[in-house]
């Protein structure tokens, strides 16, 4: 018998026949039926379904105390009647109300922080903001110029290059 372990788990069952007998015995003991029967079921069926034994306590479904309460029944009946009439409650669920309230509070808090930030700016902060705005305007202007240069046709670019080279050569001749 080849095993995965170094030592056999059941050393007394080394022979194939003994192992077969042990397996058959275990199957008969677990199933309590003929091991050669192909129609046997894997699950054991409960005895209390037969109804022959009155000595056993039959399982009963537990009663839900919330559903059996008078208040719950009245509320349920009222909700069903309103649903039939088409008078569904127009109120929002509590969770949705809480979430909307939080969102409103966050927006109000953010607005207050912005107002306080504008009020408490020092002279240095104001000057830095002005410089930052000027730099942003300069960058935008440079980007516009670059875009215009990229969008111009190639012959216009070449004409500008020729003018520059002509002016440079003309300036060198005058200098000499």
mmCIF file of C-alpha atoms in Angstrom:
data_model
loop_
_atom_site.group_PDB
_atom_site.id
_atom_site.type_symbol
_atom_site.label_atom_id
_atom_site.label_comp_id
_atom_site.label_asym_id
_atom_site.label_seq_id
_atom_site.Cartn_x
_atom_site.Cartn_y
_atom_site.Cartn_z
ATOM 1 C CA UNK A 1 0.000 0.000 0.000
ATOM 2 C CA UNK A 2 1.495 3.307 -1.039
ATOM 3 C CA UNK A 3 0.869 6.092 1.441
ATOM 4 C CA UNK A 4 1.684 9.773 1.455
ATOM 5 C CA UNK A 5 2.939 9.521 5.030
ATOM 6 C CA UNK A 6 6.244 8.112 6.183
ATOM 7 C CA UNK A 7 4.499 5.648 8.454
ATOM 8 C CA UNK A 8 1.185 4.027 7.544
ATOM 9 C CA UNK A 9 -1.851 5.411 9.376
ATOM 10 C CA UNK A 10 -3.345 1.959 10.013
ATOM 11 C CA UNK A 11 -0.440 -0.498 10.160
ATOM 12 C CA UNK A 12 -2.743 -3.445 10.885
ATOM 13 C CA UNK A 13 -4.561 -2.900 7.564
ATOM 14 C CA UNK A 14 -1.606 -3.476 5.253
ATOM 15 C CA UNK A 15 -3.352 -6.109 3.179
ATOM 16 C CA UNK A 16 -5.832 -5.120 0.488
ATOM 17 C CA UNK A 17 -8.541 -7.532 1.657
ATOM 18 C CA UNK A 18 -8.461 -6.287 5.252
ATOM 19 C CA UNK A 19 -8.665 -2.706 4.066
ATOM 20 C CA UNK A 20 -11.658 -3.575 1.889
ATOM 21 C CA UNK A 21 -13.429 -5.237 4.838
ATOM 22 C CA UNK A 22 -12.711 -2.236 7.081
ATOM 23 C CA UNK A 23 -14.084 0.164 4.429
ATOM 24 C CA UNK A 24 -17.235 -1.913 3.957
ATOM 25 C CA UNK A 25 -17.786 -2.087 7.718
ATOM 26 C CA UNK A 26 -17.477 1.701 8.071
ATOM 27 C CA UNK A 27 -19.854 2.287 5.177
ATOM 28 C CA UNK A 28 -22.439 -0.111 6.652
ATOM 29 C CA UNK A 29 -22.104 1.473 10.059
ATOM 30 C CA UNK A 30 -22.536 5.039 8.683
ATOM 31 C CA UNK A 31 -25.330 4.210 6.272
ATOM 32 C CA UNK A 32 -26.999 1.364 8.191
ATOM 33 C CA UNK A 33 -27.936 -0.260 4.876
ATOM 34 C CA UNK A 34 -26.559 -2.579 2.232
ATOM 35 C CA UNK A 35 -23.366 -1.035 0.749
ATOM 36 C CA UNK A 36 -24.112 -2.535 -2.639
ATOM 37 C CA UNK A 37 -27.551 -0.868 -2.828
ATOM 38 C CA UNK A 38 -27.295 1.871 -5.530
ATOM 39 C CA UNK A 39 -30.484 3.639 -4.386
ATOM 40 C CA UNK A 40 -29.277 4.527 -0.915
ATOM 41 C CA UNK A 41 -29.304 8.163 0.134
ATOM 42 C CA UNK A 42 -26.418 10.065 1.616
ATOM 43 C CA UNK A 43 -28.550 11.934 4.176
ATOM 44 C CA UNK A 44 -30.280 10.098 6.990
ATOM 45 C CA UNK A 45 -34.000 10.751 7.089
ATOM 46 C CA UNK A 46 -35.495 11.877 10.416
ATOM 47 C CA UNK A 47 -37.641 9.397 12.324
ATOM 48 C CA UNK A 48 -40.278 11.902 13.447
ATOM 49 C CA UNK A 49 -41.661 12.283 9.905
ATOM 50 C CA UNK A 50 -43.275 8.884 10.122
ATOM 51 C CA UNK A 51 -45.603 9.971 12.928
ATOM 52 C CA UNK A 52 -45.519 6.527 14.588
ATOM 53 C CA UNK A 53 -43.620 7.623 17.655
ATOM 54 C CA UNK A 54 -45.610 9.816 20.038
ATOM 55 C CA UNK A 55 -42.867 9.781 22.651
ATOM 56 C CA UNK A 56 -40.645 12.209 20.718
ATOM 57 C CA UNK A 57 -41.122 15.937 21.042
ATOM 58 C CA UNK A 58 -42.061 17.348 17.666
ATOM 59 C CA UNK A 59 -40.210 20.542 16.610
ATOM 60 C CA UNK A 60 -42.424 23.611 16.355
ATOM 61 C CA UNK A 61 -41.891 26.919 14.667
ATOM 62 C CA UNK A 62 -40.959 29.670 17.106
ATOM 63 C CA UNK A 63 -43.303 32.628 17.473
ATOM 64 C CA UNK A 64 -41.849 36.039 16.672
ATOM 65 C CA UNK A 65 -42.800 38.298 19.627
ATOM 66 C CA UNK A 66 -42.604 41.450 17.512
ATOM 67 C CA UNK A 67 -45.063 40.191 14.913
ATOM 68 C CA UNK A 68 -47.432 38.873 17.544
ATOM 69 C CA UNK A 69 -47.614 42.218 19.381
ATOM 70 C CA UNK A 70 -50.809 44.233 19.002
ATOM 71 C CA UNK A 71 -48.975 47.457 18.062
ATOM 72 C CA UNK A 72 -47.102 45.781 15.236
ATOM 73 C CA UNK A 73 -50.279 44.228 13.859
ATOM 74 C CA UNK A 74 -52.118 47.573 13.947
ATOM 75 C CA UNK A 75 -49.256 49.374 12.236
ATOM 76 C CA UNK A 76 -48.992 46.674 9.585
ATOM 77 C CA UNK A 77 -52.746 46.776 8.936
ATOM 78 C CA UNK A 78 -52.647 50.579 8.619
ATOM 79 C CA UNK A 79 -49.726 50.474 6.172
ATOM 80 C CA UNK A 80 -51.516 47.893 4.014
ATOM 81 C CA UNK A 81 -54.718 49.977 3.935
ATOM 82 C CA UNK A 82 -52.780 53.127 3.000
ATOM 83 C CA UNK A 83 -50.942 51.221 0.282
ATOM 84 C CA UNK A 84 -54.254 49.976 -1.177
ATOM 85 C CA UNK A 85 -55.687 53.503 -1.153
ATOM 86 C CA UNK A 86 -52.537 54.937 -2.686
ATOM 87 C CA UNK A 87 -51.668 57.006 0.379
ATOM 88 C CA UNK A 88 -48.065 55.860 0.726
ATOM 89 C CA UNK A 89 -46.153 57.866 3.314
ATOM 90 C CA UNK A 90 -44.528 60.902 1.685
ATOM 91 C CA UNK A 91 -41.930 61.297 4.383
ATOM 92 C CA UNK A 92 -38.366 60.405 3.524
ATOM 93 C CA UNK A 93 -36.660 57.590 5.370
ATOM 94 C CA UNK A 94 -34.737 58.585 8.463
ATOM 95 C CA UNK A 95 -31.376 57.649 6.964
ATOM 96 C CA UNK A 96 -31.958 59.853 3.934
ATOM 97 C CA UNK A 97 -32.969 62.777 6.177
ATOM 98 C CA UNK A 98 -29.805 62.407 8.262
ATOM 99 C CA UNK A 99 -27.572 62.225 5.176
ATOM 100 C CA UNK A 100 -29.157 65.335 3.659
ATOM 101 C CA UNK A 101 -28.786 67.199 6.946
ATOM 102 C CA UNK A 102 -25.079 66.285 7.131
ATOM 103 C CA UNK A 103 -24.534 67.424 3.563
ATOM 104 C CA UNK A 104 -26.234 70.769 4.242
ATOM 105 C CA UNK A 105 -24.124 71.272 7.366
ATOM 106 C CA UNK A 106 -20.924 70.529 5.426
ATOM 107 C CA UNK A 107 -21.827 73.061 2.725
ATOM 108 C CA UNK A 108 -22.627 75.731 5.316
ATOM 109 C CA UNK A 109 -19.387 75.002 7.170
ATOM 110 C CA UNK A 110 -17.349 75.275 3.961
ATOM 111 C CA UNK A 111 -18.998 78.605 3.110
ATOM 112 C CA UNK A 112 -18.239 79.972 6.573
ATOM 113 C CA UNK A 113 -14.601 78.893 6.314
ATOM 114 C CA UNK A 114 -14.270 80.646 2.955
ATOM 115 C CA UNK A 115 -15.774 83.848 4.351
ATOM 116 C CA UNK A 116 -13.466 83.763 7.367
ATOM 117 C CA UNK A 117 -10.483 83.114 5.113
ATOM 118 C CA UNK A 118 -11.334 86.214 3.032
ATOM 119 C CA UNK A 119 -11.789 88.386 6.130
ATOM 120 C CA UNK A 120 -8.571 87.368 7.890
ATOM 121 C CA UNK A 121 -6.109 87.849 5.022
ATOM 122 C CA UNK A 122 -3.066 89.891 5.904
ATOM 123 C CA UNK A 123 -1.323 92.417 3.659
ATOM 124 C CA UNK A 124 1.339 89.854 2.767
ATOM 125 C CA UNK A 125 -1.271 87.300 1.683
ATOM 126 C CA UNK A 126 -3.054 89.902 -0.433
ATOM 127 C CA UNK A 127 0.206 90.894 -2.135
ATOM 128 C CA UNK A 128 1.081 87.234 -2.793
ATOM 129 C CA UNK A 129 -2.356 86.651 -4.299
ATOM 130 C CA UNK A 130 -1.884 89.631 -6.653
ATOM 131 C CA UNK A 131 1.504 88.323 -7.787
ATOM 132 C CA UNK A 132 0.078 84.847 -8.325
ATOM 133 C CA UNK A 133 -2.720 86.283 -10.469
ATOM 134 C CA UNK A 134 -0.211 88.268 -12.549
ATOM 135 C CA UNK A 135 1.896 85.134 -13.109
ATOM 136 C CA UNK A 136 -1.157 83.164 -14.176
ATOM 137 C CA UNK A 137 -2.103 85.907 -16.656
ATOM 138 C CA UNK A 138 1.428 85.912 -18.111
ATOM 139 C CA UNK A 139 1.356 82.130 -18.498
ATOM 140 C CA UNK A 140 -2.003 82.321 -20.280
ATOM 141 C CA UNK A 141 -0.673 84.966 -22.654
ATOM 142 C CA UNK A 142 2.418 82.866 -23.420
ATOM 143 C CA UNK A 143 0.249 79.846 -24.102
ATOM 144 C CA UNK A 144 -1.899 81.889 -26.497
ATOM 145 C CA UNK A 145 1.188 83.110 -28.356
ATOM 146 C CA UNK A 146 2.530 79.558 -28.651
ATOM 147 C CA UNK A 147 -0.817 78.301 -29.919
ATOM 148 C CA UNK A 148 -0.955 81.073 -32.526
ATOM 149 C CA UNK A 149 2.567 80.206 -33.671
ATOM 150 C CA UNK A 150 1.695 76.517 -33.917
ATOM 151 C CA UNK A 151 -1.482 77.250 -35.870
ATOM 152 C CA UNK A 152 0.167 79.532 -38.440
ATOM 153 C CA UNK A 153 0.910 78.015 -41.857
ATOM 154 C CA UNK A 154 4.438 76.881 -42.611
ATOM 155 C CA UNK A 155 5.065 79.421 -45.365
ATOM 156 C CA UNK A 156 4.394 82.280 -42.924
ATOM 157 C CA UNK A 157 6.932 80.793 -40.513
ATOM 158 C CA UNK A 158 9.515 80.457 -43.295
ATOM 159 C CA UNK A 159 8.916 84.058 -44.364
ATOM 160 C CA UNK A 160 9.553 85.229 -40.793
ATOM 161 C CA UNK A 161 12.748 83.164 -40.633
ATOM 162 C CA UNK A 162 13.939 84.676 -43.943
ATOM 163 C CA UNK A 163 13.267 88.207 -42.671
ATOM 164 C CA UNK A 164 15.243 87.520 -39.501
ATOM 165 C CA UNK A 165 18.177 86.090 -41.389
ATOM 166 C CA UNK A 166 18.050 89.006 -43.812
ATOM 167 C CA UNK A 167 18.044 91.512 -40.961
ATOM 168 C CA UNK A 168 20.892 89.687 -39.224
ATOM 169 C CA UNK A 169 23.006 89.652 -42.355
ATOM 170 C CA UNK A 170 22.172 93.294 -43.039
ATOM 171 C CA UNK A 171 23.180 94.211 -39.459
ATOM 172 C CA UNK A 172 26.527 92.412 -39.846
ATOM 173 C CA UNK A 173 27.308 94.258 -43.075
ATOM 174 C CA UNK A 174 26.658 97.609 -41.435
ATOM 175 C CA UNK A 175 28.836 96.702 -38.469
ATOM 176 C CA UNK A 176 31.827 95.857 -40.699
#
